[in-house]
Amino acid sequence: MRITNNMMIANMTRNLGNNLTRLNNYQNQLDTGKKIQVPSDDPVVAARALKLRTDVSKVEQYQKNLGDAGSWLDATDVTLGKIGDVLQKARELSEQAANGTNTPEETQKIGLELKQLRAQLIHLSNSTYAGRYIFSGYKTDQKLINDNESDPNFGKFMINVDSTREKIFYEIGVGDSININIAGGDLFNSGGNASNPGSGVATSDIEDINYPLDITAANNSITVTINNFGTPQTVTAAIPVSNPPVVEYNTPVQLAQAIKTAINAAIVPDPDPTLPANQGIEVTIGNNMIEIKTQIKSDTAAVTFDQTGSLLSSIGTKAPVTTTGDIGDTPDMIKMFDNIIADMDEGNFKQISDFLDVFDQQISNVLRCRADVGARQNRVDLSTDRMSIDLVNFTDLMSKNEDVDVAETIMNLKNEENVYQASLAGGARIIQQTLVDFLR
């Protein structure tokens, strides 16, 4: 095979380019500190780098969540401590008032101080963290208890908070979350729920209903009393008579829907146009029970129904109507203050003495909540330590996967530099002098 000068020059140029490329790669590694610049440099390293970066990002987010959760719990713990101090002070004053040696004027003065402690307790119930009410369950933008001292409803729940369901969770690890809030009802209502002006439920047991149910004009009426914005309103609603296939009552759902529609149509509409009409009357039938629930605002039980109405008589109600929800309920803790203040105003020392046990129960409930918060704080601290260790580990793995060994890279760079210089020297021997060189 004949080797020409052009072939030698082409090979030399290609090899020079390859040497320069390797030199440039090592130079880039030294400049950036990374083994690869694009995924094609090493797909395995690139894939592992993406996974490790994702892991590090998750750990950093978990650390932020832990910080926020810890701050929320710290704010809750401080507030619980203040509530405990108020209750302890109130108990000491009550014990002082119960000894029977105080004059009526002195007892009334103690009552005045208790009123101030009551007000302080109400304001503490609306404590916030980062602009969010910490005892309001999911409704962190709404106050738990009315703290307007000029309002007749001062000290009453403003919202509904389900202590069992309205728990706020923060994700603090892979598959690991923690509840950070204490529901207002759990703390202020002796472990129960918070119920605002507007939630009322009336229930009654019923006989087994045989479907399809025949509804005629003789048994289609139901009488319900609704406390509509402070004004009791009794309405008699009639559901459509059976007329298959237009109107059929083959299931409890169909019957409940008909009763709901009839009651809502009979109630005087809400005078406030910014609120939903009738505030959402709901009817449920099942499990040998009928339940009527309303969200109409009121300060008393908001709904009840007459069992002697033709419809309920026909389906067989067999127990007294039970009304729950305590519309505009006063929390147990506040109610305790109201009762003992009233006894002090009346000079009822025996009754005041009996309330000392109630104070102990409320203080014990606050301590229970505080112990729960403390346990969660300990868990947050442990998780924070674990995430700090995970961050160090993942960052170290990411560094080993991506970062170059500086000493090794400098050595390789010098080697490639020597190779490149040698190739340039060899190339000078391959490219012979031409006539142009002699024309200088």
Tab-separated table of C-alpha atoms in Angstrom:
chain	number	residue	atom	x	y	z
A	1	MET	CA	0.000	0.000	0.000
A	2	ARG	CA	1.415	3.327	-1.035
A	3	ILE	CA	1.509	5.942	1.754
A	4	THR	CA	1.240	9.484	0.461
A	5	ASN	CA	2.067	12.736	2.145
A	6	ASN	CA	-1.626	13.680	2.159
A	7	MET	CA	-2.498	10.479	4.059
A	8	MET	CA	0.202	11.131	6.646
A	9	ILE	CA	-0.936	14.718	7.079
A	10	ALA	CA	-4.625	13.661	7.434
A	11	ASN	CA	-3.760	11.055	10.099
A	12	MET	CA	-1.604	13.517	11.935
A	13	THR	CA	-4.369	16.152	11.922
A	14	ARG	CA	-6.958	13.657	13.180
A	15	ASN	CA	-4.702	12.458	15.987
A	16	LEU	CA	-3.861	16.007	16.952
A	17	GLY	CA	-7.587	16.717	17.209
A	18	ASN	CA	-8.154	13.632	19.400
A	19	ASN	CA	-5.315	14.617	21.689
A	20	LEU	CA	-6.616	18.159	21.936
A	21	THR	CA	-10.140	16.862	22.737
A	22	ARG	CA	-8.840	14.744	25.629
A	23	LEU	CA	-6.775	17.676	26.846
A	24	ASN	CA	-9.854	19.891	26.693
A	25	ASN	CA	-11.938	17.313	28.621
A	26	TYR	CA	-9.471	17.214	31.481
A	27	GLN	CA	-9.220	20.989	31.425
A	28	ASN	CA	-13.041	21.264	31.700
A	29	GLN	CA	-13.093	18.736	34.555
A	30	LEU	CA	-10.515	20.764	36.411
A	31	ASP	CA	-12.386	24.010	35.752
A	32	THR	CA	-15.849	22.697	36.821
A	33	GLY	CA	-14.818	20.093	39.365
A	34	LYS	CA	-17.267	17.626	37.759
A	35	LYS	CA	-16.540	14.344	36.012
A	36	ILE	CA	-19.079	14.892	33.242
A	37	GLN	CA	-20.364	17.963	31.447
A	38	VAL	CA	-23.198	16.334	29.477
A	39	PRO	CA	-25.011	13.010	30.054
A	40	SER	CA	-23.357	11.460	27.006
A	41	ASP	CA	-19.958	11.736	28.722
A	42	ASP	CA	-21.005	8.886	31.056
A	43	PRO	CA	-24.716	7.882	31.082
A	44	VAL	CA	-24.321	5.720	34.207
A	45	VAL	CA	-22.794	8.540	36.231
A	46	ALA	CA	-25.426	10.934	34.875
A	47	ALA	CA	-28.333	8.647	35.870
A	48	ARG	CA	-26.909	8.104	39.347
A	49	ALA	CA	-26.316	11.845	39.695
A	50	LEU	CA	-29.966	12.621	38.907
A	51	LYS	CA	-31.149	10.088	41.513
A	52	LEU	CA	-28.804	11.388	44.202
A	53	ARG	CA	-29.663	15.017	43.476
A	54	THR	CA	-33.351	14.127	43.835
A	55	ASP	CA	-32.626	12.429	47.167
A	56	VAL	CA	-30.692	15.444	48.411
A	57	SER	CA	-33.499	17.769	47.315
A	58	LYS	CA	-36.051	15.644	49.198
A	59	VAL	CA	-33.956	15.664	52.350
A	60	GLU	CA	-33.602	19.441	52.156
A	61	GLN	CA	-37.403	19.781	51.790
A	62	TYR	CA	-37.948	17.432	54.740
A	63	GLN	CA	-35.614	19.632	56.771
A	64	LYS	CA	-37.711	22.682	55.875
A	65	ASN	CA	-40.872	20.796	56.860
A	66	LEU	CA	-39.286	19.757	60.133
A	67	GLY	CA	-38.306	23.346	60.847
A	68	ASP	CA	-41.838	24.560	60.179
A	69	ALA	CA	-43.376	21.702	62.175
A	70	GLY	CA	-41.019	22.334	65.071
A	71	SER	CA	-41.833	26.045	65.091
A	72	TRP	CA	-45.590	25.326	65.033
A	73	LEU	CA	-45.230	22.882	67.932
A	74	ASP	CA	-43.040	25.340	69.843
A	75	ALA	CA	-45.689	28.045	69.434
A	76	THR	CA	-48.363	25.596	70.581
A	77	ASP	CA	-46.312	24.539	73.592
A	78	VAL	CA	-45.752	28.160	74.650
A	79	THR	CA	-49.480	28.888	74.329
A	80	LEU	CA	-50.418	25.772	76.290
A	81	GLY	CA	-48.009	26.872	79.004
A	82	LYS	CA	-49.727	30.262	79.193
A	83	ILE	CA	-53.166	28.629	79.305
A	84	GLY	CA	-51.974	26.398	82.124
A	85	ASP	CA	-50.704	29.435	84.017
A	86	VAL	CA	-54.079	31.180	83.613
A	87	LEU	CA	-55.953	28.120	84.886
A	88	GLN	CA	-53.611	27.699	87.833
A	89	LYS	CA	-53.993	31.367	88.783
A	90	ALA	CA	-57.776	31.085	88.433
A	91	ARG	CA	-57.807	27.998	90.662
A	92	GLU	CA	-55.807	29.793	93.345
A	93	LEU	CA	-58.260	32.701	93.276
A	94	SER	CA	-61.208	30.315	93.418
A	95	GLU	CA	-59.681	28.502	96.359
A	96	GLN	CA	-59.231	31.850	98.079
A	97	ALA	CA	-62.862	32.766	97.401
A	98	ALA	CA	-64.149	29.397	98.636
A	99	ASN	CA	-62.853	29.648	102.216
A	100	GLY	CA	-65.903	31.620	103.349
A	101	THR	CA	-63.912	34.297	105.166
A	102	ASN	CA	-64.169	36.902	102.422
A	103	THR	CA	-66.741	39.638	102.464
A	104	PRO	CA	-69.154	39.788	99.495
A	105	GLU	CA	-67.213	42.796	98.188
A	106	GLU	CA	-63.937	40.884	98.333
A	107	THR	CA	-65.493	37.898	96.595
A	108	GLN	CA	-66.817	40.126	93.840
A	109	LYS	CA	-63.353	41.620	93.358
A	110	ILE	CA	-61.940	38.142	92.961
A	111	GLY	CA	-64.682	37.568	90.401
A	112	LEU	CA	-63.543	40.648	88.488
A	113	GLU	CA	-60.018	39.249	88.300
A	114	LEU	CA	-61.418	35.931	87.090
A	115	LYS	CA	-63.264	37.795	84.332
A	116	GLN	CA	-59.952	39.198	83.145
A	117	LEU	CA	-58.389	35.736	83.240
A	118	ARG	CA	-61.359	34.453	81.232
A	119	ALA	CA	-60.783	37.158	78.615
A	120	GLN	CA	-57.080	36.303	78.503
A	121	LEU	CA	-57.938	32.636	77.968
A	122	ILE	CA	-60.230	33.502	75.073
A	123	HIS	CA	-57.541	35.592	73.392
A	124	LEU	CA	-55.018	32.775	73.882
A	125	SER	CA	-57.430	30.439	72.072
A	126	ASN	CA	-56.858	32.489	68.921
A	127	SER	CA	-53.061	32.353	69.064
A	128	THR	CA	-51.344	32.250	65.690
A	129	TYR	CA	-48.191	30.956	64.079
A	130	ALA	CA	-47.096	32.672	60.869
A	131	GLY	CA	-50.560	34.210	60.543
A	132	ARG	CA	-52.382	30.876	60.996
A	133	TYR	CA	-54.652	30.117	63.951
A	134	ILE	CA	-53.104	27.104	65.659
A	135	PHE	CA	-56.243	25.689	67.319
A	136	SER	CA	-58.672	26.066	64.383
A	137	GLY	CA	-58.093	22.704	62.722
A	138	TYR	CA	-58.074	22.968	58.929
A	139	LYS	CA	-59.599	26.464	59.097
A	140	THR	CA	-56.339	28.195	59.985
A	141	ASP	CA	-57.584	31.480	58.527
A	142	GLN	CA	-60.500	31.683	60.990
A	143	LYS	CA	-60.647	32.354	64.708
A	144	LEU	CA	-61.694	29.505	66.963
A	145	ILE	CA	-63.543	31.531	69.620
A	146	ASN	CA	-65.233	34.910	69.404
A	147	ASP	CA	-62.778	37.304	71.099
A	148	ASN	CA	-64.734	40.510	70.524
A	149	GLU	CA	-65.414	41.599	74.105
A	150	SER	CA	-68.280	43.858	73.037
A	151	ASP	CA	-70.060	41.013	71.221
A	152	PRO	CA	-72.819	39.120	73.094
A	153	ASN	CA	-71.288	35.906	71.732
A	154	PHE	CA	-67.896	36.691	73.306
A	155	GLY	CA	-66.369	33.372	74.360
A	156	LYS	CA	-68.384	31.135	72.033
A	157	PHE	CA	-67.055	28.943	69.248
A	158	MET	CA	-67.012	30.664	65.859
A	159	ILE	CA	-66.289	27.585	63.738
A	160	ASN	CA	-66.751	23.831	63.728
A	161	VAL	CA	-63.583	21.835	64.380
A	162	ASP	CA	-63.685	18.046	64.336
A	163	SER	CA	-61.028	16.989	66.840
A	164	THR	CA	-60.708	13.544	65.265
A	165	ARG	CA	-60.493	14.498	61.608
A	166	GLU	CA	-59.061	18.007	61.414
A	167	LYS	CA	-55.435	17.112	62.003
A	168	ILE	CA	-52.701	18.884	60.052
A	169	PHE	CA	-49.874	16.598	58.982
A	170	TYR	CA	-46.391	17.494	57.778
A	171	GLU	CA	-44.346	15.026	55.752
A	172	ILE	CA	-41.016	14.709	57.539
A	173	GLY	CA	-39.545	11.685	55.781
A	174	VAL	CA	-40.220	9.018	53.197
A	175	GLY	CA	-43.596	7.624	54.222
A	176	ASP	CA	-43.320	9.493	57.536
A	177	SER	CA	-45.652	12.294	58.587
A	178	ILE	CA	-46.496	13.964	61.892
A	179	ASN	CA	-49.581	15.696	63.242
A	180	ILE	CA	-48.602	19.199	64.362
A	181	ASN	CA	-51.825	20.758	65.628
A	182	ILE	CA	-54.086	20.507	68.655
A	183	ALA	CA	-57.774	20.851	67.771
A	184	GLY	CA	-59.553	23.581	69.686
A	185	GLY	CA	-62.334	21.312	70.918
A	186	ASP	CA	-59.844	18.817	72.281
A	187	LEU	CA	-58.251	21.538	74.392
A	188	PHE	CA	-61.102	23.878	75.295
A	189	ASN	CA	-64.064	21.491	75.158
A	190	SER	CA	-62.769	18.625	77.311
A	191	GLY	CA	-61.618	16.461	74.429
A	192	GLY	CA	-64.758	17.023	72.328
A	193	ASN	CA	-65.358	18.938	69.122
A	194	ALA	CA	-65.716	22.669	68.609
A	195	SER	CA	-69.201	23.613	67.431
A	196	ASN	CA	-70.032	27.049	66.083
A	197	PRO	CA	-73.289	28.950	65.746
A	198	GLY	CA	-74.751	27.035	62.893
A	199	SER	CA	-74.408	23.297	63.376
A	200	GLY	CA	-77.404	21.452	64.744
A	201	VAL	CA	-78.483	17.853	64.383
A	202	ALA	CA	-81.810	16.245	65.297
A	203	THR	CA	-82.078	12.439	65.240
A	204	SER	CA	-84.661	9.810	66.038
A	205	ASP	CA	-84.799	6.022	65.840
A	206	ILE	CA	-87.206	4.555	63.315
A	207	GLU	CA	-88.669	1.149	62.507
A	208	ASP	CA	-87.408	-0.911	59.592
A	209	ILE	CA	-88.880	0.611	56.434
A	210	ASN	CA	-90.125	-1.722	53.748
A	211	TYR	CA	-89.388	-0.375	50.282
A	212	PRO	CA	-90.862	0.575	47.918
A	213	LEU	CA	-92.623	3.013	50.245
A	214	ASP	CA	-96.121	4.123	49.350
A	215	ILE	CA	-96.530	7.853	50.034
A	216	THR	CA	-100.001	9.329	49.737
A	217	ALA	CA	-101.554	12.679	50.602
A	218	ALA	CA	-102.468	11.198	53.972
A	219	ASN	CA	-98.876	10.510	55.039
A	220	ASN	CA	-96.593	12.900	53.173
A	221	SER	CA	-96.113	15.772	55.656
A	222	ILE	CA	-93.296	16.419	58.124
A	223	THR	CA	-93.152	19.241	60.679
A	224	VAL	CA	-89.753	20.695	61.501
A	225	THR	CA	-88.725	23.574	63.768
A	226	ILE	CA	-85.691	25.534	62.644
A	227	ASN	CA	-84.082	28.296	64.711
A	228	ASN	CA	-83.690	30.594	61.717
A	229	PHE	CA	-81.216	33.362	62.625
A	230	GLY	CA	-82.428	33.503	66.210
A	231	THR	CA	-86.119	33.281	65.269
A	232	PRO	CA	-87.747	29.852	65.717
A	233	GLN	CA	-89.565	28.906	62.543
A	234	THR	CA	-91.872	25.884	62.366
A	235	VAL	CA	-92.615	24.622	58.881
A	236	THR	CA	-94.705	21.751	57.624
A	237	ALA	CA	-93.263	20.337	54.429
A	238	ALA	CA	-95.003	17.883	52.137
A	239	ILE	CA	-93.057	15.484	49.951
A	240	PRO	CA	-94.478	14.379	46.594
A	241	VAL	CA	-96.858	11.419	46.674
A	242	SER	CA	-95.783	8.144	45.067
A	243	ASN	CA	-96.485	8.178	41.341
A	244	PRO	CA	-94.286	5.640	39.562
A	245	PRO	CA	-92.319	6.095	37.471
A	246	VAL	CA	-92.325	9.870	38.029
A	247	VAL	CA	-91.901	9.710	41.825
A	248	GLU	CA	-90.682	6.525	43.483
A	249	TYR	CA	-89.363	5.767	46.967
A	250	ASN	CA	-87.358	2.587	46.494
A	251	THR	CA	-84.383	3.501	48.681
A	252	PRO	CA	-83.593	5.527	51.841
A	253	VAL	CA	-81.615	7.948	49.668
A	254	GLN	CA	-84.642	8.784	47.536
A	255	LEU	CA	-86.810	9.352	50.606
A	256	ALA	CA	-84.151	11.503	52.347
A	257	GLN	CA	-83.664	13.615	49.216
A	258	ALA	CA	-87.401	14.273	48.957
A	259	ILE	CA	-87.614	15.331	52.619
A	260	LYS	CA	-84.557	17.586	52.231
A	261	THR	CA	-85.973	19.283	49.129
A	262	ALA	CA	-89.350	19.841	50.783
A	263	ILE	CA	-87.904	21.316	53.990
A	264	ASN	CA	-85.531	23.634	52.128
A	265	ALA	CA	-88.366	24.870	49.945
A	266	ALA	CA	-90.528	25.632	52.987
A	267	ILE	CA	-87.952	27.567	55.036
A	268	VAL	CA	-87.808	31.344	54.723
A	269	PRO	CA	-84.667	32.121	52.697
A	270	ASP	CA	-81.554	33.449	54.362
A	271	PRO	CA	-81.836	37.271	54.529
A	272	ASP	CA	-78.096	37.556	53.914
A	273	PRO	CA	-77.597	37.226	50.110
A	274	THR	CA	-73.872	36.561	50.550
A	275	LEU	CA	-74.624	33.201	52.235
A	276	PRO	CA	-76.003	30.040	50.609
A	277	ALA	CA	-79.787	29.815	50.711
A	278	ASN	CA	-81.128	27.932	53.754
A	279	GLN	CA	-77.575	27.215	54.908
A	280	GLY	CA	-77.685	23.622	53.691
A	281	ILE	CA	-80.367	21.450	55.324
A	282	GLU	CA	-79.269	17.807	55.107
A	283	VAL	CA	-81.388	14.700	55.698
A	284	THR	CA	-80.042	11.191	56.226
A	285	ILE	CA	-82.048	7.991	56.612
A	286	GLY	CA	-80.399	4.671	57.422
A	287	ASN	CA	-79.412	2.251	60.131
A	288	ASN	CA	-82.894	2.601	61.689
A	289	MET	CA	-82.407	6.329	62.194
A	290	ILE	CA	-83.478	9.589	60.627
A	291	GLU	CA	-81.205	12.619	60.977
A	292	ILE	CA	-81.880	16.231	60.022
A	293	LYS	CA	-78.930	18.609	60.112
A	294	THR	CA	-78.801	22.354	59.510
A	295	GLN	CA	-76.105	25.022	59.298
A	296	ILE	CA	-78.469	27.916	60.005
A	297	LYS	CA	-76.805	30.331	62.421
A	298	SER	CA	-78.312	30.519	65.874
A	299	ASP	CA	-77.398	30.593	69.553
A	300	THR	CA	-79.627	27.644	70.480
A	301	ALA	CA	-80.303	24.147	69.163
A	302	ALA	CA	-81.062	24.835	65.525
A	303	VAL	CA	-83.351	22.003	64.477
A	304	THR	CA	-85.928	19.560	65.839
A	305	PHE	CA	-88.887	17.752	64.323
A	306	ASP	CA	-92.357	16.616	65.350
A	307	GLN	CA	-92.669	12.834	65.520
A	308	THR	CA	-96.455	13.032	65.275
A	309	GLY	CA	-96.347	14.301	61.694
A	310	SER	CA	-97.996	11.981	59.202
A	311	LEU	CA	-94.794	11.006	57.419
A	312	LEU	CA	-92.781	10.170	60.521
A	313	SER	CA	-95.749	8.396	62.058
A	314	SER	CA	-96.070	6.239	58.967
A	315	ILE	CA	-92.408	5.212	58.949
A	316	GLY	CA	-92.492	4.570	62.683
A	317	THR	CA	-90.291	6.832	64.796
A	318	LYS	CA	-89.856	5.120	68.157
A	319	ALA	CA	-87.596	7.289	70.324
A	320	PRO	CA	-87.573	10.890	71.495
A	321	VAL	CA	-85.898	13.365	69.169
A	322	THR	CA	-82.324	13.970	70.261
A	323	THR	CA	-80.801	17.348	69.431
A	324	THR	CA	-77.032	17.742	69.510
A	325	GLY	CA	-74.476	20.221	68.308
A	326	ASP	CA	-75.159	22.935	70.870
A	327	ILE	CA	-75.417	25.780	68.419
A	328	GLY	CA	-73.155	28.603	69.476
A	329	ASP	CA	-71.694	26.336	72.132
A	330	THR	CA	-69.563	27.817	74.880
A	331	PRO	CA	-66.408	25.733	75.411
A	332	ASP	CA	-66.324	23.755	78.654
A	333	MET	CA	-63.296	25.680	79.851
A	334	ILE	CA	-65.001	29.047	79.335
A	335	LYS	CA	-68.286	27.716	80.726
A	336	MET	CA	-66.432	26.777	83.916
A	337	PHE	CA	-65.309	30.390	84.313
A	338	ASP	CA	-68.839	31.658	83.647
A	339	ASN	CA	-70.316	29.407	86.317
A	340	ILE	CA	-67.783	30.153	89.010
A	341	ILE	CA	-67.940	33.908	88.337
A	342	ALA	CA	-71.730	33.738	88.706
A	343	ASP	CA	-71.323	31.861	92.007
A	344	MET	CA	-68.895	34.493	93.246
A	345	ASP	CA	-71.322	37.273	92.379
A	346	GLU	CA	-73.973	35.421	94.383
A	347	GLY	CA	-71.631	34.527	97.258
A	348	ASN	CA	-72.231	30.780	96.807
A	349	PHE	CA	-69.082	29.537	98.595
A	350	LYS	CA	-70.068	25.864	98.637
A	351	GLN	CA	-70.529	25.819	94.871
A	352	ILE	CA	-67.208	27.612	94.381
A	353	SER	CA	-65.484	24.892	96.400
A	354	ASP	CA	-67.043	22.216	94.208
A	355	PHE	CA	-65.566	23.868	91.110
A	356	LEU	CA	-62.005	23.255	92.335
A	357	ASP	CA	-62.276	19.676	91.059
A	358	VAL	CA	-63.443	21.014	87.693
A	359	PHE	CA	-60.372	23.262	87.582
A	360	ASP	CA	-58.194	20.231	88.262
A	361	GLN	CA	-59.839	18.383	85.375
A	362	GLN	CA	-59.246	21.277	82.983
A	363	ILE	CA	-55.640	21.668	84.129
A	364	SER	CA	-55.138	17.932	83.696
A	365	ASN	CA	-56.569	18.143	80.162
A	366	VAL	CA	-54.159	20.981	79.295
A	367	LEU	CA	-51.263	18.926	80.678
A	368	ARG	CA	-52.382	15.989	78.549
A	369	CYS	CA	-52.348	18.152	75.432
A	370	ARG	CA	-48.997	19.630	76.392
A	371	ALA	CA	-47.486	16.183	76.982
A	372	ASP	CA	-48.728	15.155	73.540
A	373	VAL	CA	-47.111	18.226	71.998
A	374	GLY	CA	-43.880	17.519	73.896
A	375	ALA	CA	-43.767	13.969	72.567
A	376	ARG	CA	-44.186	15.283	69.028
A	377	GLN	CA	-41.436	17.848	69.605
A	378	ASN	CA	-39.091	15.040	70.653
A	379	ARG	CA	-39.966	13.136	67.509
A	380	VAL	CA	-39.319	16.230	65.385
A	381	ASP	CA	-35.921	16.644	67.063
A	382	LEU	CA	-35.014	13.005	66.373
A	383	SER	CA	-36.152	13.320	62.756
A	384	THR	CA	-34.150	16.538	62.385
A	385	ASP	CA	-30.995	14.757	63.557
A	386	ARG	CA	-31.690	11.871	61.197
A	387	MET	CA	-32.231	14.194	58.241
A	388	SER	CA	-28.968	15.999	59.020
A	389	ILE	CA	-27.140	12.676	58.869
A	390	ASP	CA	-28.985	11.692	55.670
A	391	LEU	CA	-28.064	14.993	54.056
A	392	VAL	CA	-24.371	14.455	54.838
A	393	ASN	CA	-24.514	10.878	53.525
A	394	PHE	CA	-26.351	11.713	50.313
A	395	THR	CA	-24.161	14.760	49.675
A	396	ASP	CA	-21.061	12.613	50.156
A	397	LEU	CA	-22.394	9.992	47.732
A	398	MET	CA	-23.268	12.702	45.230
A	399	SER	CA	-19.782	14.176	45.541
A	400	LYS	CA	-18.117	10.808	45.011
A	401	ASN	CA	-20.273	10.196	41.973
A	402	GLU	CA	-19.908	13.611	40.321
A	403	ASP	CA	-16.816	15.364	41.618
A	404	VAL	CA	-13.349	14.775	40.205
A	405	ASP	CA	-10.245	13.822	42.092
A	406	VAL	CA	-8.301	17.065	41.674
A	407	ALA	CA	-4.838	15.503	42.049
A	408	GLU	CA	-5.634	12.725	39.576
A	409	THR	CA	-7.164	15.160	37.121
A	410	ILE	CA	-4.095	17.448	37.248
A	411	MET	CA	-1.830	14.453	36.603
A	412	ASN	CA	-3.979	13.317	33.672
A	413	LEU	CA	-4.060	16.860	32.326
A	414	LYS	CA	-0.245	17.098	32.416
A	415	ASN	CA	0.022	13.712	30.694
A	416	GLU	CA	-2.343	14.784	27.936
A	417	GLU	CA	-0.493	18.075	27.628
A	418	ASN	CA	2.798	16.199	27.132
A	419	VAL	CA	1.166	13.890	24.603
A	420	TYR	CA	-0.226	16.857	22.711
A	421	GLN	CA	3.132	18.630	22.686
A	422	ALA	CA	4.803	15.445	21.469
A	423	SER	CA	2.250	15.041	18.720
A	424	LEU	CA	2.881	18.622	17.599
A	425	ALA	CA	6.621	17.923	17.463
A	426	GLY	CA	6.041	14.733	15.480
A	427	GLY	CA	3.734	16.547	13.123
A	428	ALA	CA	6.428	19.093	12.356
A	429	ARG	CA	8.593	16.261	11.020
A	430	ILE	CA	5.794	14.868	8.880
A	431	ILE	CA	4.924	18.140	7.166
A	432	GLN	CA	8.016	18.689	5.005
A	433	GLN	CA	9.201	22.031	3.787
A	434	THR	CA	7.692	23.224	0.539
A	435	LEU	CA	8.788	25.709	-2.103
A	436	VAL	CA	6.930	28.407	-0.246
A	437	ASP	CA	9.335	28.030	2.702
A	438	PHE	CA	12.235	28.901	0.398
A	439	LEU	CA	10.518	31.983	-0.992
A	440	ARG	CA	10.622	33.839	2.365
